[in-house]
GROMACS .gro file of C-alpha atoms in nm:
model
  318
    1UNK     CA    1  12.295   7.776  11.976
    2UNK     CA    2  12.669   7.946  12.027
    3UNK     CA    3  12.849   8.149  11.778
    4UNK     CA    4  13.065   7.838  11.719
    5UNK     CA    5  12.773   7.660  11.624
    6UNK     CA    6  12.635   7.941  11.406
    7UNK     CA    7  12.950   7.944  11.211
    8UNK     CA    8  12.974   7.593  11.165
    9UNK     CA    9  12.601   7.516  11.043
   10UNK     CA   10  12.633   7.836  10.791
   11UNK     CA   11  12.946   7.656  10.634
   12UNK     CA   12  12.782   7.285  10.649
   13UNK     CA   13  12.453   7.385  10.517
   14UNK     CA   14  12.625   7.645  10.285
   15UNK     CA   15  12.843   7.307  10.124
   16UNK     CA   16  12.560   7.074  10.120
   17UNK     CA   17  12.260   7.344   9.980
   18UNK     CA   18  12.483   7.419   9.719
   19UNK     CA   19  12.539   7.029   9.633
   20UNK     CA   20  12.165   7.010   9.585
   21UNK     CA   21  12.143   7.314   9.357
   22UNK     CA   22  12.425   7.157   9.162
   23UNK     CA   23  12.221   6.835   9.132
   24UNK     CA   24  11.879   7.018   9.028
   25UNK     CA   25  12.097   7.214   8.765
   26UNK     CA   26  12.214   6.906   8.625
   27UNK     CA   27  11.850   6.770   8.618
   28UNK     CA   28  11.710   7.066   8.484
   29UNK     CA   29  11.967   7.164   8.239
   30UNK     CA   30  12.273   6.862   8.160
   31UNK     CA   31  12.555   6.936   8.040
   32UNK     CA   32  12.617   6.972   7.647
   33UNK     CA   33  12.926   6.948   7.472
   34UNK     CA   34  12.807   7.216   7.249
   35UNK     CA   35  13.008   7.560   7.120
   36UNK     CA   36  12.626   7.749   7.131
   37UNK     CA   37  12.682   8.001   7.345
   38UNK     CA   38  12.313   8.077   7.399
   39UNK     CA   39  12.232   7.728   7.484
   40UNK     CA   40  12.572   7.753   7.762
   41UNK     CA   41  12.462   8.133   7.880
   42UNK     CA   42  12.111   7.942   7.959
   43UNK     CA   43  12.235   7.633   8.128
   44UNK     CA   44  12.456   7.823   8.382
   45UNK     CA   45  12.206   8.089   8.448
   46UNK     CA   46  11.981   7.753   8.566
   47UNK     CA   47  12.272   7.600   8.759
   48UNK     CA   48  12.315   7.943   8.915
   49UNK     CA   49  11.990   8.010   9.030
   50UNK     CA   50  11.961   7.658   9.142
   51UNK     CA   51  12.298   7.728   9.354
   52UNK     CA   52  12.128   8.057   9.498
   53UNK     CA   53  11.826   7.945   9.590
   54UNK     CA   54  11.987   7.642   9.762
   55UNK     CA   55  12.213   7.853   9.959
   56UNK     CA   56  11.986   8.128  10.044
   57UNK     CA   57  11.740   7.821  10.122
   58UNK     CA   58  12.001   7.644  10.377
   59UNK     CA   59  12.149   7.973  10.531
   60UNK     CA   60  11.804   8.149  10.595
   61UNK     CA   61  11.661   7.810  10.757
   62UNK     CA   62  11.996   7.838  11.017
   63UNK     CA   63  11.974   8.227  11.075
   64UNK     CA   64  11.568   8.168  11.167
   65UNK     CA   65  11.663   7.920  11.360
   66UNK     CA   66  11.974   8.112  11.559
   67UNK     CA   67  11.712   8.423  11.582
   68UNK     CA   68  11.352   8.289  11.597
   69UNK     CA   69  11.378   7.934  11.711
   70UNK     CA   70  11.163   7.692  11.499
   71UNK     CA   71  10.848   7.752  11.688
   72UNK     CA   72  10.764   8.053  11.508
   73UNK     CA   73  10.679   7.853  11.182
   74UNK     CA   74  10.499   8.105  10.999
   75UNK     CA   75  10.756   8.394  11.063
   76UNK     CA   76  11.060   8.123  10.946
   77UNK     CA   77  10.861   8.032  10.647
   78UNK     CA   78  10.809   8.370  10.510
   79UNK     CA   79  11.175   8.494  10.616
   80UNK     CA   80  11.317   8.191  10.445
   81UNK     CA   81  11.133   8.185  10.141
   82UNK     CA   82  11.126   8.609  10.086
   83UNK     CA   83  11.555   8.523  10.097
   84UNK     CA   84  11.536   8.211   9.889
   85UNK     CA   85  11.380   8.432   9.592
   86UNK     CA   86  11.635   8.673   9.648
   87UNK     CA   87  11.891   8.441   9.619
   88UNK     CA   88  11.760   8.256   9.313
   89UNK     CA   89  11.794   8.611   9.158
   90UNK     CA   90  12.143   8.639   9.282
   91UNK     CA   91  12.213   8.302   9.159
   92UNK     CA   92  12.018   8.346   8.808
   93UNK     CA   93  12.181   8.700   8.745
   94UNK     CA   94  12.541   8.581   8.879
   95UNK     CA   95  12.579   8.225   8.693
   96UNK     CA   96  12.450   8.444   8.352
   97UNK     CA   97  12.662   8.744   8.371
   98UNK     CA   98  13.011   8.546   8.449
   99UNK     CA   99  12.917   8.314   8.160
  100UNK     CA  100  12.831   8.622   7.899
  101UNK     CA  101  13.156   8.757   8.003
  102UNK     CA  102  13.336   8.464   7.943
  103UNK     CA  103  13.172   8.442   7.629
  104UNK     CA  104  13.242   8.737   7.475
  105UNK     CA  105  13.642   8.725   7.564
  106UNK     CA  106  13.948   8.475   7.443
  107UNK     CA  107  14.194   8.547   7.696
  108UNK     CA  108  14.198   8.259   7.949
  109UNK     CA  109  14.301   8.450   8.252
  110UNK     CA  110  14.011   8.700   8.176
  111UNK     CA  111  13.760   8.451   8.145
  112UNK     CA  112  13.846   8.320   8.523
  113UNK     CA  113  13.845   8.631   8.643
  114UNK     CA  114  13.478   8.709   8.538
  115UNK     CA  115  13.387   8.375   8.626
  116UNK     CA  116  13.457   8.466   8.951
  117UNK     CA  117  13.337   8.840   8.953
  118UNK     CA  118  12.996   8.561   8.839
  119UNK     CA  119  12.985   8.394   9.115
  120UNK     CA  120  13.058   8.690   9.371
  121UNK     CA  121  12.819   8.892   9.258
  122UNK     CA  122  12.564   8.570   9.374
  123UNK     CA  123  12.737   8.534   9.733
  124UNK     CA  124  12.647   8.949   9.768
  125UNK     CA  125  12.256   8.881   9.705
  126UNK     CA  126  12.292   8.517   9.881
  127UNK     CA  127  12.389   8.793  10.185
  128UNK     CA  128  12.146   9.012  10.099
  129UNK     CA  129  11.882   8.757  10.155
  130UNK     CA  130  11.954   8.670  10.482
  131UNK     CA  131  11.841   9.046  10.592
  132UNK     CA  132  11.599   9.098  10.322
  133UNK     CA  133  11.310   8.974  10.509
  134UNK     CA  134  11.326   9.210  10.830
  135UNK     CA  135  11.449   9.494  10.627
  136UNK     CA  136  11.076   9.429  10.381
  137UNK     CA  137  10.891   9.418  10.746
  138UNK     CA  138  11.045   9.706  10.880
  139UNK     CA  139  10.995   9.898  10.586
  140UNK     CA  140  10.596   9.845  10.640
  141UNK     CA  141  10.544   9.814  10.943
  142UNK     CA  142  10.741  10.212  10.938
  143UNK     CA  143  11.007  10.042  11.212
  144UNK     CA  144  11.370  10.148  11.295
  145UNK     CA  145  11.583   9.966  11.035
  146UNK     CA  146  11.963  10.089  11.220
  147UNK     CA  147  12.007   9.760  11.336
  148UNK     CA  148  11.898   9.539  11.041
  149UNK     CA  149  12.113   9.810  10.806
  150UNK     CA  150  12.391   9.665  11.047
  151UNK     CA  151  12.325   9.341  10.983
  152UNK     CA  152  12.243   9.370  10.608
  153UNK     CA  153  12.611   9.533  10.552
  154UNK     CA  154  12.785   9.239  10.768
  155UNK     CA  155  12.631   9.008  10.539
  156UNK     CA  156  12.668   9.170  10.223
  157UNK     CA  157  13.047   9.176  10.310
  158UNK     CA  158  13.049   8.807  10.428
  159UNK     CA  159  12.869   8.685  10.108
  160UNK     CA  160  13.065   8.912   9.863
  161UNK     CA  161  13.414   8.769  10.043
  162UNK     CA  162  13.281   8.440  10.032
  163UNK     CA  163  13.168   8.487   9.633
  164UNK     CA  164  13.517   8.569   9.567
  165UNK     CA  165  13.702   8.348   9.758
  166UNK     CA  166  13.447   8.056   9.666
  167UNK     CA  167  13.490   8.124   9.267
  168UNK     CA  168  13.865   8.133   9.318
  169UNK     CA  169  13.853   7.770   9.466
  170UNK     CA  170  13.611   7.671   9.204
  171UNK     CA  171  13.859   7.763   8.931
  172UNK     CA  172  14.123   7.598   9.115
  173UNK     CA  173  13.913   7.274   9.163
  174UNK     CA  174  13.822   7.308   8.794
  175UNK     CA  175  14.150   7.300   8.638
  176UNK     CA  176  14.286   7.000   8.891
  177UNK     CA  177  14.008   6.749   8.785
  178UNK     CA  178  14.012   6.866   8.433
  179UNK     CA  179  14.398   6.747   8.451
  180UNK     CA  180  14.392   6.423   8.621
  181UNK     CA  181  14.074   6.355   8.341
  182UNK     CA  182  14.300   6.486   8.063
  183UNK     CA  183  14.151   6.301   7.773
  184UNK     CA  184  13.760   6.364   7.852
  185UNK     CA  185  13.592   6.621   7.770
  186UNK     CA  186  13.530   6.881   8.050
  187UNK     CA  187  13.134   6.927   7.986
  188UNK     CA  188  13.105   6.580   8.020
  189UNK     CA  189  13.269   6.597   8.377
  190UNK     CA  190  13.075   6.599   8.746
  191UNK     CA  191  13.348   6.642   8.970
  192UNK     CA  192  13.468   7.034   8.847
  193UNK     CA  193  13.122   7.160   8.865
  194UNK     CA  194  12.995   6.939   9.205
  195UNK     CA  195  13.329   7.013   9.415
  196UNK     CA  196  13.359   7.340   9.276
  197UNK     CA  197  12.977   7.419   9.398
  198UNK     CA  198  13.037   7.282   9.723
  199UNK     CA  199  13.351   7.493   9.770
  200UNK     CA  200  13.133   7.795   9.695
  201UNK     CA  201  12.864   7.717   9.898
  202UNK     CA  202  13.020   7.629  10.183
  203UNK     CA  203  13.276   7.959  10.151
  204UNK     CA  204  12.961   8.195  10.100
  205UNK     CA  205  12.796   8.027  10.428
  206UNK     CA  206  13.120   8.030  10.612
  207UNK     CA  207  13.181   8.396  10.563
  208UNK     CA  208  12.797   8.522  10.587
  209UNK     CA  209  12.864   8.355  10.946
  210UNK     CA  210  13.172   8.469  11.061
  211UNK     CA  211  13.085   8.838  10.923
  212UNK     CA  212  12.774   8.871  11.165
  213UNK     CA  213  13.001   8.714  11.451
  214UNK     CA  214  13.307   8.886  11.365
  215UNK     CA  215  13.155   9.199  11.353
  216UNK     CA  216  12.900   9.217  11.603
  217UNK     CA  217  12.846   9.502  11.836
  218UNK     CA  218  12.654   9.372  12.117
  219UNK     CA  219  12.534   9.029  12.221
  220UNK     CA  220  12.364   8.814  12.494
  221UNK     CA  221  12.448   8.481  12.638
  222UNK     CA  222  12.205   8.267  12.810
  223UNK     CA  223  12.369   8.128  13.148
  224UNK     CA  224  12.068   7.983  13.319
  225UNK     CA  225  11.724   7.932  13.171
  226UNK     CA  226  11.624   7.767  12.831
  227UNK     CA  227  11.840   7.643  12.635
  228UNK     CA  228  12.170   7.796  12.828
  229UNK     CA  229  12.510   7.837  12.608
  230UNK     CA  230  12.290   8.003  12.371
  231UNK     CA  231  12.406   8.335  12.186
  232UNK     CA  232  12.220   8.628  11.983
  233UNK     CA  233  12.332   8.915  11.859
  234UNK     CA  234  12.143   9.214  11.925
  235UNK     CA  235  12.054   9.346  11.594
  236UNK     CA  236  11.714   9.552  11.676
  237UNK     CA  237  11.630   9.843  11.856
  238UNK     CA  238  11.398   9.664  12.070
  239UNK     CA  239  11.494   9.324  12.182
  240UNK     CA  240  11.177   9.142  12.399
  241UNK     CA  241  11.259   8.894  12.691
  242UNK     CA  242  10.982   8.669  12.777
  243UNK     CA  243  10.818   8.332  12.765
  244UNK     CA  244  10.556   8.417  12.475
  245UNK     CA  245  10.636   8.289  12.144
  246UNK     CA  246  10.674   8.613  12.012
  247UNK     CA  247  10.990   8.750  12.217
  248UNK     CA  248  11.327   8.797  12.057
  249UNK     CA  249  11.471   8.585  12.356
  250UNK     CA  250  11.244   8.299  12.456
  251UNK     CA  251  11.285   8.184  12.799
  252UNK     CA  252  11.008   7.924  12.830
  253UNK     CA  253  10.889   7.678  13.080
  254UNK     CA  254  10.953   7.936  13.416
  255UNK     CA  255  10.648   8.080  13.577
  256UNK     CA  256  10.857   8.363  13.737
  257UNK     CA  257  10.887   8.540  13.398
  258UNK     CA  258  10.586   8.705  13.219
  259UNK     CA  259  10.453   8.659  12.858
  260UNK     CA  260  10.619   8.985  12.821
  261UNK     CA  261  10.930   9.032  13.105
  262UNK     CA  262  11.169   9.298  12.949
  263UNK     CA  263  11.313   9.462  12.692
  264UNK     CA  264  11.692   9.544  12.590
  265UNK     CA  265  11.647   9.888  12.405
  266UNK     CA  266  11.942  10.037  12.192
  267UNK     CA  267  11.890  10.396  12.193
  268UNK     CA  268  12.207  10.587  11.997
  269UNK     CA  269  12.498  10.426  12.133
  270UNK     CA  270  12.401  10.279  12.454
  271UNK     CA  271  12.200   9.968  12.544
  272UNK     CA  272  11.952   9.987  12.813
  273UNK     CA  273  11.719   9.738  12.980
  274UNK     CA  274  11.347   9.800  13.099
  275UNK     CA  275  11.142   9.631  13.308
  276UNK     CA  276  10.762   9.537  13.158
  277UNK     CA  277  10.626   9.635  13.531
  278UNK     CA  278  10.663   9.260  13.625
  279UNK     CA  279  10.574   9.138  13.969
  280UNK     CA  280  10.884   8.952  13.973
  281UNK     CA  281  11.101   9.219  13.832
  282UNK     CA  282  11.426   9.224  13.650
  283UNK     CA  283  11.742   9.246  13.780
  284UNK     CA  284  12.108   9.362  13.682
  285UNK     CA  285  12.364   9.216  13.888
  286UNK     CA  286  12.074   9.099  14.152
  287UNK     CA  287  11.989   9.470  14.187
  288UNK     CA  288  11.619   9.565  14.065
  289UNK     CA  289  11.561   9.787  13.845
  290UNK     CA  290  11.323  10.078  13.805
  291UNK     CA  291  11.284  10.237  13.486
  292UNK     CA  292  11.494  10.195  13.209
  293UNK     CA  293  11.840  10.125  13.294
  294UNK     CA  294  12.163  10.148  13.136
  295UNK     CA  295  12.376   9.836  13.046
  296UNK     CA  296  12.763   9.783  13.037
  297UNK     CA  297  12.965   9.511  12.915
  298UNK     CA  298  12.981   9.175  13.171
  299UNK     CA  299  12.618   9.296  13.294
  300UNK     CA  300  12.409   8.980  13.452
  301UNK     CA  301  12.085   9.003  13.382
  302UNK     CA  302  11.813   8.795  13.563
  303UNK     CA  303  11.459   8.747  13.514
  304UNK     CA  304  11.265   8.474  13.708
  305UNK     CA  305  11.546   8.168  13.722
  306UNK     CA  306  11.690   8.288  13.432
  307UNK     CA  307  12.050   8.439  13.340
  308UNK     CA  308  12.143   8.651  13.048
  309UNK     CA  309  12.481   8.814  13.053
  310UNK     CA  310  12.523   9.072  12.790
  311UNK     CA  311  12.818   9.200  12.634
  312UNK     CA  312  12.950   9.438  12.378
  313UNK     CA  313  13.274   9.512  12.163
  314UNK     CA  314  13.356   9.850  12.346
  315UNK     CA  315  13.222  10.045  12.626
  316UNK     CA  316  12.944  10.284  12.441
  317UNK     CA  317  12.968  10.666  12.548
  318UNK     CA  318  12.597  10.848  12.586
   0.00000   0.00000   0.00000
């Protein structure tokens, strides 16, 4: 999957997931024309929980498909499940916080700000959900987490900005729909909340994907071999290359590639390529490497019949 497709699918899945979350929220807690604050608070909590759950689920699937592929369905299931749980908690907290603050004030401007604040919290925790499983596994296995922390920061930034932008659009859409149907009670209108949730989901998805791509430091593009055109951000201290299902960069269908053929290793501010003592060897710019060899932006890595282009944002100094 290319970076453009990744961003596109993040936005698309975010929007659709939000619509599904809105639908589930209406089923579980239908809108009520009531002035009882605790009923509205609980309703927004349920709506927010369904929203956060479904957006985290959708974005988690896109992220897992991009980084793992769907062949490793067990890891995908665990990764998406943990993320969905974090997203549900974020949506519940965001929905209830925003509504509680709205109920506590009579100022219409402050009410809108509080609504945006609540959905910003949801966006932030949806961002957290994308990297939650990787952090959990890294802590359990006591692995290096520098790359995962960087990914987490990018997702938090994207989710937060997406929550702010989506919350503002949600407010404007709500006001516009209420103006169009001025003779109807807002609590009984589907359009304001439905279109607002979709806009919120698309913004969170778009910004989470965009932040990862814009703020990337180093990445690989498959130029020849399995799924050419695929791009992958290097976010781990060790990224494995081979034809085994467990490899981070899977190059299947090439008998010239070993199950674990090579590794891209981040050490300090540099990236290195290391061959796994394979018969066919690993090449950088058509030169066979021996031992750990530094990578530079634009280097072409060859393993078997596959070619990978290494890129980084700027030249790293040792």
